[in-house]
Short mmCIF file of C-alpha atoms and ligand atoms in Angstrom, two decimals:
data_model
loop_
_atom_site.label_atom_id
_atom_site.label_comp_id
_atom_site.label_asym_id
_atom_site.label_seq_id
_atom_site.Cartn_x
_atom_site.Cartn_y
_atom_site.Cartn_z
CA UNK L 911 52.58 -9.96 -15.20
CA UNK L 912 50.95 -12.65 -12.80
CA UNK L 913 49.76 -9.92 -10.53
CA UNK L 914 48.33 -8.11 -13.47
CA UNK L 915 46.50 -11.39 -14.53
CA UNK L 916 45.08 -11.85 -11.02
CA UNK L 917 43.91 -8.21 -10.79
CA UNK L 918 42.23 -8.71 -14.07
CA UNK L 919 40.62 -11.96 -12.83
CA UNK L 920 39.58 -10.32 -9.68
CA UNK L 921 38.02 -7.43 -11.43
CA UNK L 922 36.28 -9.81 -13.74
CA UNK L 923 34.71 -11.71 -10.79
CA UNK L 924 33.77 -8.54 -9.11
CA UNK L 925 32.08 -7.30 -12.24
CA UNK L 926 30.28 -10.64 -12.74
CA UNK L 927 29.01 -10.70 -9.18
CA UNK L 928 27.96 -7.01 -9.45
CA UNK L 929 25.99 -7.51 -12.66
CA UNK L 930 24.41 -10.91 -11.68
CA UNK L 931 23.25 -9.33 -8.33
CA UNK L 932 22.01 -6.34 -10.21
CA UNK L 933 19.93 -8.41 -12.56
CA UNK L 934 18.11 -10.23 -9.76
CA UNK L 935 16.93 -6.72 -8.53
CA UNK L 936 14.41 -4.58 -10.32
CA UNK L 937 16.14 -2.38 -12.84
CA UNK L 938 14.05 0.92 -12.59
CA UNK L 939 14.44 2.98 -15.80
CA UNK L 940 12.78 6.09 -14.13
CA UNK L 941 14.44 9.04 -12.84
CA UNK L 942 13.61 10.74 -9.45
CA UNK L 943 12.60 13.87 -11.51
CA UNK L 944 10.13 11.89 -13.53
CA UNK L 945 8.61 10.25 -10.43
CA UNK L 946 8.39 13.78 -8.83
CA UNK L 947 6.55 15.02 -11.78
CA UNK L 948 3.87 12.28 -11.49
CA UNK L 949 3.52 12.88 -7.77
CA UNK L 950 2.97 16.60 -8.40
CA UNK L 951 0.33 15.90 -11.24
CA UNK L 952 -1.56 12.94 -9.77
CA UNK L 953 -1.20 12.33 -5.99
CA UNK L 954 -3.49 14.68 -3.98
CA UNK L 955 -2.06 13.50 -0.69
CA UNK L 956 1.50 14.52 -1.83
CA UNK L 957 0.21 17.81 -3.20
CA UNK L 958 -1.47 18.62 0.14
CA UNK L 959 1.85 18.18 2.13
CA UNK L 960 3.98 21.12 3.38
CA UNK L 961 7.07 21.35 1.28
CA UNK L 962 9.21 20.34 4.25
CA UNK L 963 7.45 17.02 4.32
CA UNK L 964 7.39 16.19 0.58
CA UNK L 965 10.98 14.97 -0.08
CA UNK L 966 12.14 13.09 2.91
CA UNK L 967 8.74 11.66 4.14
CA UNK L 968 7.09 10.93 0.77
CA UNK L 969 9.01 11.14 -2.40
CA UNK L 970 12.09 9.41 -1.09
CA UNK L 971 9.90 6.56 0.09
CA UNK L 972 8.04 6.36 -3.17
CA UNK L 973 11.33 6.15 -5.17
CA UNK L 974 12.74 3.65 -2.73
CA UNK L 975 9.62 1.32 -3.21
CA UNK L 976 9.61 1.67 -7.03
CA UNK L 977 13.35 0.87 -7.03
CA UNK L 978 12.94 -2.15 -4.89
CA UNK L 979 9.60 -3.82 -5.98
CA UNK L 980 9.16 -5.58 -9.16
CA UNK L 981 6.02 -4.65 -11.31
CA UNK L 982 4.77 -7.26 -13.60
CA UNK L 983 1.99 -6.70 -16.14
CA UNK L 984 0.12 -9.95 -17.23
CA UNK L 985 -2.03 -10.61 -20.35
CA UNK L 986 -3.44 -7.47 -21.79
CA UNK L 987 -2.29 -5.26 -18.93
CA UNK L 988 0.39 -2.64 -19.76
CA UNK L 989 1.39 -0.45 -16.72
CA UNK L 990 3.13 2.88 -16.90
CA UNK L 991 5.20 4.93 -14.61
CA UNK L 992 1.87 6.56 -13.38
CA UNK L 993 0.67 3.17 -12.21
CA UNK L 994 3.93 2.42 -10.44
CA UNK L 995 3.64 5.80 -8.62
CA UNK L 996 -0.03 5.19 -7.76
CA UNK L 997 1.01 1.80 -6.13
CA UNK L 998 4.01 3.08 -4.34
CA UNK L 999 1.95 6.02 -3.01
CA UNK L 1000 -0.64 3.74 -1.75
CA UNK L 1001 2.08 1.95 0.09
CA UNK L 1002 3.38 5.20 1.69
CA UNK L 1003 0.12 6.94 2.57
CA UNK L 1004 -1.05 4.53 5.33
CA UNK L 1005 2.46 4.63 6.90
CA UNK L 1006 3.14 8.26 6.35
CA UNK L 1007 3.38 8.82 10.11
CA UNK L 1008 5.84 5.86 10.49
CA UNK L 1009 8.90 7.09 8.65
CA UNK L 1010 11.06 4.26 9.92
CA UNK L 1011 8.50 1.42 8.94
CA UNK L 1012 9.48 -0.38 5.74
CA UNK L 1013 7.54 -3.23 4.04
CA UNK L 1014 9.36 -6.56 4.30
CA UNK L 1015 6.54 -8.50 2.92
CA UNK L 1016 6.21 -7.32 -0.65
CA UNK L 1017 8.67 -8.14 -3.42
CA UNK L 1018 6.26 -7.97 -6.56
CA UNK L 1019 3.02 -6.44 -7.75
CA UNK L 1020 1.31 -8.43 -10.43
CA UNK L 1021 -1.14 -6.36 -12.71
CA UNK L 1022 -4.11 -7.40 -14.66
CA UNK L 1023 -5.86 -5.04 -16.84
CA UNK L 1024 -9.31 -5.51 -15.16
CA UNK L 1025 -10.97 -7.30 -12.30
CA UNK L 1026 -10.29 -11.08 -11.88
CA UNK L 1027 -11.68 -14.20 -10.16
CA UNK L 1028 -9.86 -16.67 -8.00
CA UNK L 1029 -8.33 -18.45 -10.99
CA UNK L 1030 -7.05 -15.22 -12.24
CA UNK L 1031 -9.49 -15.13 -15.09
CA UNK L 1032 -9.83 -11.54 -16.02
CA UNK L 1033 -13.25 -9.97 -17.00
CA UNK L 1034 -14.99 -6.85 -16.10
CA UNK L 1035 -17.82 -8.98 -14.66
CA UNK L 1036 -15.37 -10.42 -12.09
CA UNK L 1037 -15.32 -8.85 -8.67
CA UNK L 1038 -11.82 -9.19 -7.23
CA UNK L 1039 -10.00 -5.89 -7.57
CA UNK L 1040 -6.88 -6.65 -5.63
CA UNK L 1041 -5.48 -9.34 -3.22
CA UNK L 1042 -2.50 -9.91 -1.06
CA UNK L 1043 -0.82 -13.25 -1.99
CA UNK L 1044 -0.57 -16.22 0.32
CA UNK L 1045 1.41 -19.52 0.07
CA UNK L 1046 3.31 -19.67 -3.31
CA UNK L 1047 2.25 -16.08 -3.91
CA UNK L 1048 3.55 -14.84 -0.54
CA UNK L 1049 5.27 -11.38 -0.81
CA UNK L 1050 3.21 -10.63 -3.84
CA UNK L 1051 0.20 -8.38 -4.47
CA UNK L 1052 -2.20 -8.76 -7.25
CA UNK L 1053 -3.97 -5.76 -8.53
CA UNK L 1054 -6.56 -4.90 -11.28
CA UNK L 1055 -5.12 -1.83 -13.20
CA UNK L 1056 -8.66 -0.47 -13.60
CA UNK L 1057 -9.39 -0.53 -9.86
CA UNK L 1058 -5.89 0.88 -9.14
CA UNK L 1059 -6.59 3.86 -11.47
CA UNK L 1060 -10.27 4.40 -10.29
CA UNK L 1061 -9.08 4.53 -6.65
CA UNK L 1062 -7.24 7.77 -7.46
CA UNK L 1063 -9.68 9.23 -9.98
CA UNK L 1064 -12.93 8.85 -8.07
CA UNK L 1065 -13.57 10.46 -4.74
CA UNK L 1066 -16.03 7.94 -3.27
CA UNK L 1067 -13.95 6.73 -0.42
CA UNK L 1068 -12.65 3.60 -2.14
CA UNK L 1069 -8.93 2.94 -2.95
CA UNK L 1070 -8.18 -0.71 -3.81
CA UNK L 1071 -4.41 -0.25 -3.48
CA UNK L 1072 -4.42 1.56 -0.18
CA UNK L 1073 -6.94 -1.27 0.87
CA UNK L 1074 -4.38 -4.01 -0.03
CA UNK L 1075 -1.45 -2.28 1.65
CA UNK L 1076 -3.35 -2.08 4.90
CA UNK L 1077 -3.85 -5.80 4.62
CA UNK L 1078 -0.10 -6.02 4.38
CA UNK L 1079 0.43 -3.82 7.33
CA UNK L 1080 -2.02 -6.00 9.17
CA UNK L 1081 -0.14 -9.02 7.93
CA UNK L 1082 3.26 -7.93 9.24
CA UNK L 1083 2.68 -9.19 12.71
CA UNK L 1084 1.93 -12.77 11.35
CA UNK L 1085 -1.83 -12.73 10.98
CA UNK L 1086 -4.31 -10.64 9.04
CA UNK L 1087 -6.89 -10.07 11.73
CA UNK L 1088 -7.77 -6.34 11.61
CA UNK L 1089 -5.39 -5.58 14.50
CA UNK L 1090 -2.13 -4.10 13.09
CA UNK L 1091 -0.12 -4.74 16.03
CA UNK L 1092 2.99 -2.65 14.95
CA UNK L 1093 0.76 0.46 14.64
CA UNK L 1094 -2.11 0.17 17.27
CA UNK L 1095 -1.42 1.13 20.90
CA UNK L 1096 -1.59 -2.00 22.97
CA UNK L 1097 -4.24 -0.68 25.34
CA UNK L 1098 -6.53 0.12 22.35
CA UNK L 1099 -6.62 -3.46 21.05
CA UNK L 1100 -9.69 -4.55 23.07
CA UNK L 1101 -11.79 -1.39 22.65
CA UNK L 1102 -10.80 -1.49 18.93
CA UNK L 1103 -12.17 -5.06 18.48
CA UNK L 1104 -15.27 -4.22 20.48
CA UNK L 1105 -15.84 -1.29 18.22
CA UNK L 1106 -15.33 -3.18 15.09
CA UNK L 1107 -17.87 -5.80 16.18
CA UNK L 1108 -20.37 -3.29 17.14
CA UNK L 1109 -20.06 -1.38 13.83
CA UNK L 1110 -20.24 -4.65 11.81
CA UNK L 1111 -23.53 -5.31 13.46
CA UNK L 1112 -24.81 -1.95 12.67
CA UNK L 1113 -23.67 -2.50 9.04
CA UNK L 1114 -25.56 -5.83 8.83
CA UNK L 1115 -28.59 -4.28 10.11
CA UNK L 1116 -28.32 -1.51 7.41
CA UNK L 1117 -27.97 1.22 10.09
CA UNK L 1118 -24.89 2.83 8.29
CA UNK L 1119 -23.96 4.12 4.95
CA UNK L 1120 -20.71 2.29 5.10
CA UNK L 1121 -19.60 -0.20 2.58
CA UNK L 1122 -21.21 -3.57 3.52
CA UNK L 1123 -17.99 -5.39 2.60
CA UNK L 1124 -16.40 -4.07 5.80
CA UNK L 1125 -18.86 -6.46 7.70
CA UNK L 1126 -17.13 -9.54 6.11
CA UNK L 1127 -14.64 -9.87 8.96
CA UNK L 1128 -12.20 -7.80 11.26
CA UNK L 1129 -9.53 -7.60 8.54
CA UNK L 1130 -11.88 -6.37 5.89
CA UNK L 1131 -13.27 -3.84 8.25
CA UNK L 1132 -9.87 -2.42 9.00
CA UNK L 1133 -8.95 -2.22 5.27
CA UNK L 1134 -12.36 -0.66 4.12
CA UNK L 1135 -12.32 1.87 7.05
CA UNK L 1136 -8.64 2.83 6.08
CA UNK L 1137 -9.97 3.59 2.56
CA UNK L 1138 -12.55 6.00 4.05
CA UNK L 1139 -9.94 7.42 6.51
CA UNK L 1140 -7.47 8.36 3.83
CA UNK L 1141 -10.02 9.10 0.97
CA UNK L 1142 -12.96 10.65 2.74
CA UNK L 1143 -12.08 11.51 6.30
CA UNK L 1144 -14.90 14.00 6.67
CA UNK L 1145 -17.46 11.40 6.05
CA UNK L 1146 -16.07 9.34 8.94
CA UNK L 1147 -15.46 12.27 11.33
CA UNK L 1148 -18.86 13.54 10.68
CA UNK L 1149 -20.87 10.35 10.76
CA UNK L 1150 -18.72 7.99 12.92
CA UNK L 1151 -16.59 10.30 15.17
CA UNK L 1152 -15.52 7.54 17.54
CA UNK L 1153 -14.27 5.30 14.67
CA UNK L 1154 -12.58 8.22 13.12
CA UNK L 1155 -10.68 8.90 16.38
CA UNK L 1156 -9.64 5.34 16.83
CA UNK L 1157 -8.36 5.35 13.17
CA UNK L 1158 -6.49 8.49 13.83
CA UNK L 1159 -4.81 6.82 16.79
CA UNK L 1160 -3.85 3.87 14.60
CA UNK L 1161 -2.47 5.67 11.65
CA UNK L 1162 -1.41 9.00 12.97
CA UNK L 1163 -0.46 8.72 16.69
CA UNK L 1164 -0.27 12.04 18.61
CA UNK L 1165 3.58 12.23 18.76
CA UNK L 1166 3.76 12.58 15.02
CA UNK L 1167 0.57 14.57 14.41
CA UNK L 1168 1.79 17.34 16.71
CA UNK L 1169 4.89 17.61 14.39
CA UNK L 1170 3.00 17.17 11.03
CA UNK L 1171 -0.04 19.31 11.97
ZN1 ZN N 1198 -9.54 -6.98 1.60
#
């Protein structure tokens, strides 16, 4: 009888630990099949992949992201599964050629319905479309739902969520400085910084058609160029071939591109 009692007690404690641990994690109500349907209908990058690359290298990583990151809509914002898939895909796309790389610096994505200011006032006149949290908001990303959706609807070479995830990749080595040390070959760091500064000069002198925001600093340069690289690669390869080749070495090193085409 005593043994039975202790077994029952043990089972009770185990169940409590299991459920309390579970409640601290994000409970995803979406199935893999539902996520796959959204990938098939809404993510061009995924659709363009060969079948052999879709599951392991993309879908599984999107599912993992959705199951481990909390999505919080604030104010009038109301996100759907589509938004979660857009965000998770934006996380996977820049790291597609780094299958063993996993984000350790994002736990939550906070969503506003429109653009916002530094006090998180939301209004379509405000200019912030997304940001990577610092200090108390460390491990958090803030995104405008409008900007997120437009990034995947329009084909102008802008994608806010990819931009912010590239900042997170850049941040993983401890500092957001335009040099993603886990991705860039070491011997390329100096030439990359030289190239950034020269191109920033060209942008400031209006000698390019690149988004002038890229000239803000090295970190913004990397994030803006990554948007072009993944959204409008032909614009870069045609007008800025050297820059394109450098980004290719950063985001798709030769050892992986041989395999992935
Ligand atoms: Zn930025």
